[in-house]
mmCIF file of C-alpha atoms in Angstrom:
data_model
loop_
_atom_site.group_PDB
_atom_site.id
_atom_site.type_symbol
_atom_site.label_atom_id
_atom_site.label_comp_id
_atom_site.label_asym_id
_atom_site.label_seq_id
_atom_site.Cartn_x
_atom_site.Cartn_y
_atom_site.Cartn_z
ATOM 1 C CA MET A 259 -13.816 57.844 -8.730
ATOM 2 C CA GLU A 260 -16.749 59.955 -9.897
ATOM 3 C CA GLU A 261 -20.021 58.100 -10.523
ATOM 4 C CA ALA A 262 -21.288 58.189 -14.094
ATOM 5 C CA ARG A 263 -24.177 60.591 -14.561
ATOM 6 C CA ARG A 264 -27.526 59.074 -15.408
ATOM 7 C CA PRO A 265 -31.038 60.432 -15.840
ATOM 8 C CA ASP A 266 -33.306 60.477 -12.798
ATOM 9 C CA LEU A 267 -35.450 57.378 -12.333
ATOM 10 C CA ALA A 268 -38.689 59.278 -12.981
ATOM 11 C CA ALA A 269 -37.211 60.748 -16.167
ATOM 12 C CA MET A 270 -36.518 57.221 -17.395
ATOM 13 C CA LEU A 271 -39.657 55.516 -16.130
ATOM 14 C CA ALA A 272 -42.284 58.148 -17.025
ATOM 15 C CA PRO A 273 -41.888 57.877 -20.833
ATOM 16 C CA LEU A 274 -41.773 54.086 -20.593
ATOM 17 C CA GLY A 275 -44.881 54.115 -18.398
ATOM 18 C CA ARG A 276 -46.764 56.303 -20.891
ATOM 19 C CA VAL A 277 -45.859 53.994 -23.785
ATOM 20 C CA LEU A 278 -46.858 50.873 -21.832
ATOM 21 C CA LEU A 279 -50.156 52.392 -20.685
ATOM 22 C CA ALA A 280 -50.968 53.427 -24.260
ATOM 23 C CA ALA A 281 -50.205 49.884 -25.432
ATOM 24 C CA GLU A 282 -52.523 48.468 -22.729
ATOM 25 C CA GLU A 283 -55.533 50.640 -23.614
ATOM 26 C CA PRO A 284 -56.644 48.718 -26.736
ATOM 27 C CA ILE A 285 -56.078 45.395 -24.972
ATOM 28 C CA LEU A 286 -58.190 46.497 -22.019
ATOM 29 C CA ALA A 287 -60.900 47.765 -24.388
ATOM 30 C CA GLU A 288 -60.847 44.445 -26.264
ATOM 31 C CA HIS A 289 -61.482 42.692 -22.949
ATOM 32 C CA GLY A 290 -64.184 45.166 -21.894
ATOM 33 C CA LEU A 291 -62.181 46.689 -19.055
ATOM 34 C CA GLY A 292 -61.085 50.163 -18.103
ATOM 35 C CA MET A 293 -57.761 50.794 -16.388
ATOM 36 C CA TRP A 294 -59.344 51.057 -12.918
ATOM 37 C CA ALA A 295 -61.457 47.920 -13.422
ATOM 38 C CA TYR A 296 -58.325 45.998 -14.380
ATOM 39 C CA ALA A 297 -56.496 47.437 -11.363
ATOM 40 C CA VAL A 298 -59.334 46.243 -9.110
ATOM 41 C CA LEU A 299 -59.243 42.723 -10.569
ATOM 42 C CA LEU A 300 -55.463 42.621 -10.136
ATOM 43 C CA GLY A 301 -55.749 44.060 -6.630
ATOM 44 C CA LEU A 302 -58.133 41.337 -5.548
ATOM 45 C CA GLY A 303 -55.685 38.672 -6.637
ATOM 46 C CA GLU A 304 -56.263 35.188 -5.329
ATOM 47 C CA GLY A 305 -55.952 36.185 -1.695
ATOM 48 C CA PRO A 306 -58.524 36.672 1.018
ATOM 49 C CA VAL A 307 -61.554 38.907 0.695
ATOM 50 C CA ARG A 308 -60.743 42.605 1.083
ATOM 51 C CA THR A 309 -62.753 45.547 2.301
ATOM 52 C CA GLN A 310 -63.573 48.200 -0.272
ATOM 53 C CA ALA A 311 -61.386 50.688 1.627
ATOM 54 C CA ALA A 312 -58.412 48.291 1.816
ATOM 55 C CA LEU A 313 -58.764 47.493 -1.884
ATOM 56 C CA ALA A 314 -58.822 51.189 -2.804
ATOM 57 C CA GLN A 315 -55.689 51.787 -0.738
ATOM 58 C CA ALA A 316 -53.924 48.752 -2.219
ATOM 59 C CA ILE A 317 -54.443 49.954 -5.796
ATOM 60 C CA GLY A 318 -53.720 53.608 -5.005
ATOM 61 C CA ALA A 319 -57.218 54.887 -5.720
ATOM 62 C CA ASP A 320 -59.562 57.122 -3.816
ATOM 63 C CA LYS A 321 -62.429 55.122 -2.315
ATOM 64 C CA SER A 322 -64.977 57.339 -4.079
ATOM 65 C CA ARG A 323 -63.367 56.496 -7.443
ATOM 66 C CA VAL A 324 -63.482 52.758 -6.783
ATOM 67 C CA ILE A 325 -67.158 52.464 -5.797
ATOM 68 C CA PRO A 326 -68.591 52.999 -9.327
ATOM 69 C CA VAL A 327 -65.986 50.582 -10.716
ATOM 70 C CA LEU A 328 -66.999 47.986 -8.125
ATOM 71 C CA ASP A 329 -70.670 48.543 -8.998
ATOM 72 C CA GLU A 330 -69.968 47.844 -12.682
ATOM 73 C CA LEU A 331 -67.798 44.794 -11.977
ATOM 74 C CA GLN A 332 -70.461 43.389 -9.653
ATOM 75 C CA GLU A 333 -73.211 43.926 -12.251
ATOM 76 C CA ARG A 334 -71.061 41.982 -14.737
ATOM 77 C CA GLY A 335 -70.554 39.119 -12.269
ATOM 78 C CA LEU A 336 -66.801 39.691 -12.061
ATOM 79 C CA ILE A 337 -66.744 40.460 -8.323
ATOM 80 C CA ALA A 338 -69.024 39.797 -5.366
ATOM 81 C CA ARG A 339 -69.631 42.137 -2.430
ATOM 82 C CA ARG A 340 -71.212 41.243 0.866
ATOM 83 C CA PRO A 341 -71.493 42.754 4.326
ATOM 84 C CA ASP A 342 -68.688 41.915 6.744
ATOM 85 C CA PRO A 343 -70.177 39.572 9.368
ATOM 86 C CA THR A 344 -68.193 41.354 12.101
ATOM 87 C CA ASP A 345 -69.141 44.891 10.980
ATOM 88 C CA ARG A 346 -72.202 45.215 8.763
ATOM 89 C CA ARG A 347 -71.182 48.771 7.758
ATOM 90 C CA VAL A 348 -68.183 47.317 5.916
ATOM 91 C CA ARG A 349 -68.456 45.609 2.538
ATOM 92 C CA LEU A 350 -66.141 42.728 1.662
ATOM 93 C CA VAL A 351 -65.082 42.276 -1.955
ATOM 94 C CA GLU A 352 -63.907 39.111 -3.692
ATOM 95 C CA ILE A 353 -63.211 38.178 -7.263
ATOM 96 C CA THR A 354 -65.502 35.607 -8.881
ATOM 97 C CA PRO A 355 -64.253 32.764 -11.095
ATOM 98 C CA ALA A 356 -65.434 34.765 -14.144
ATOM 99 C CA GLY A 357 -63.518 37.799 -12.887
ATOM 100 C CA ALA A 358 -60.367 35.756 -12.306
ATOM 101 C CA ASP A 359 -60.649 34.269 -15.795
ATOM 102 C CA LEU A 360 -61.068 37.691 -17.419
ATOM 103 C CA ARG A 361 -58.208 39.140 -15.341
ATOM 104 C CA ASP A 362 -55.907 36.270 -16.310
ATOM 105 C CA ARG A 363 -56.755 36.460 -20.033
ATOM 106 C CA THR A 364 -56.248 40.220 -20.003
ATOM 107 C CA GLN A 365 -52.949 39.963 -18.158
ATOM 108 C CA ARG A 366 -51.655 37.336 -20.580
ATOM 109 C CA ALA A 367 -52.518 39.604 -23.537
ATOM 110 C CA ILE A 368 -50.847 42.615 -21.903
ATOM 111 C CA GLN A 369 -47.720 40.648 -21.056
ATOM 112 C CA ALA A 370 -47.554 39.281 -24.600
ATOM 113 C CA ALA A 371 -47.619 42.882 -25.877
ATOM 114 C CA GLU A 372 -44.862 43.811 -23.414
ATOM 115 C CA GLU A 373 -42.607 41.330 -25.202
ATOM 116 C CA THR A 374 -42.161 44.052 -27.852
ATOM 117 C CA TYR A 375 -40.059 45.901 -25.268
ATOM 118 C CA LEU A 376 -38.671 43.104 -23.104
ATOM 119 C CA GLY A 377 -37.609 41.149 -26.180
ATOM 120 C CA ARG A 378 -35.083 43.880 -26.974
ATOM 121 C CA LEU A 379 -33.122 43.070 -23.824
ATOM 122 C CA ASP A 380 -30.632 40.254 -23.626
ATOM 123 C CA PRO A 381 -31.797 37.534 -21.200
ATOM 124 C CA ALA A 382 -29.481 38.571 -18.344
ATOM 125 C CA ASP A 383 -30.508 42.237 -18.567
ATOM 126 C CA ARG A 384 -34.163 41.257 -18.849
ATOM 127 C CA GLY A 385 -34.028 39.121 -15.712
ATOM 128 C CA ALA A 386 -32.139 41.768 -13.755
ATOM 129 C CA PHE A 387 -34.535 44.511 -14.924
ATOM 130 C CA LEU A 388 -37.635 42.549 -13.920
ATOM 131 C CA ARG A 389 -36.193 41.565 -10.530
ATOM 132 C CA ALA A 390 -35.141 45.152 -9.759
ATOM 133 C CA LEU A 391 -38.484 46.562 -10.890
ATOM 134 C CA GLN A 392 -40.403 44.029 -8.767
ATOM 135 C CA THR A 393 -38.261 44.891 -5.743
ATOM 136 C CA LEU A 394 -38.723 48.647 -6.167
ATOM 137 C CA SER A 395 -42.447 48.197 -6.780
ATOM 138 C CA ARG A 396 -42.827 46.124 -3.601
ATOM 139 C CA ILE A 397 -40.845 48.687 -1.571
ATOM 140 C CA ALA A 398 -42.972 51.533 -2.932
ATOM 141 C CA ARG A 399 -46.138 49.798 -1.688
ATOM 142 C CA GLU A 400 -44.806 49.356 1.861
ATOM 143 C CA PRO A 401 -46.123 51.777 4.485
ATOM 144 C CA ASP A 402 -42.776 53.570 4.869
ATOM 145 C CA GLY A 403 -42.139 53.176 1.117
ATOM 146 C CA LEU A 404 -39.365 54.904 -0.732
#
């Protein structure tokens, strides 16, 4: 039996991504964050301290792009940087309680706005969509990726 034709994944995801990013911009601005600053706060998560280079790689940014963002976040007290005790040439980065609070408030506002789109799906489709998207996103971040 011939498989039903469907659009390519990128052809389906790119327009959705553009709409979602555009919807995030005013929320980020309201919270005093740019897209890269928000990505840094998300990238730091609750886990262990990361090096600046590892953080840049984790969020898919060039290290030179991340440094000015880190400078701004540090000036605002949202992150802390310190020399690595095992290699003083390396800077370790961690989120501060204020940074975690701002990240969490921003993420809640963004996810509330996403309900405009997710709310159009029936509960079973919504759950399946989110699970599949999380799986593909995780795979894409793995070293051998997609």
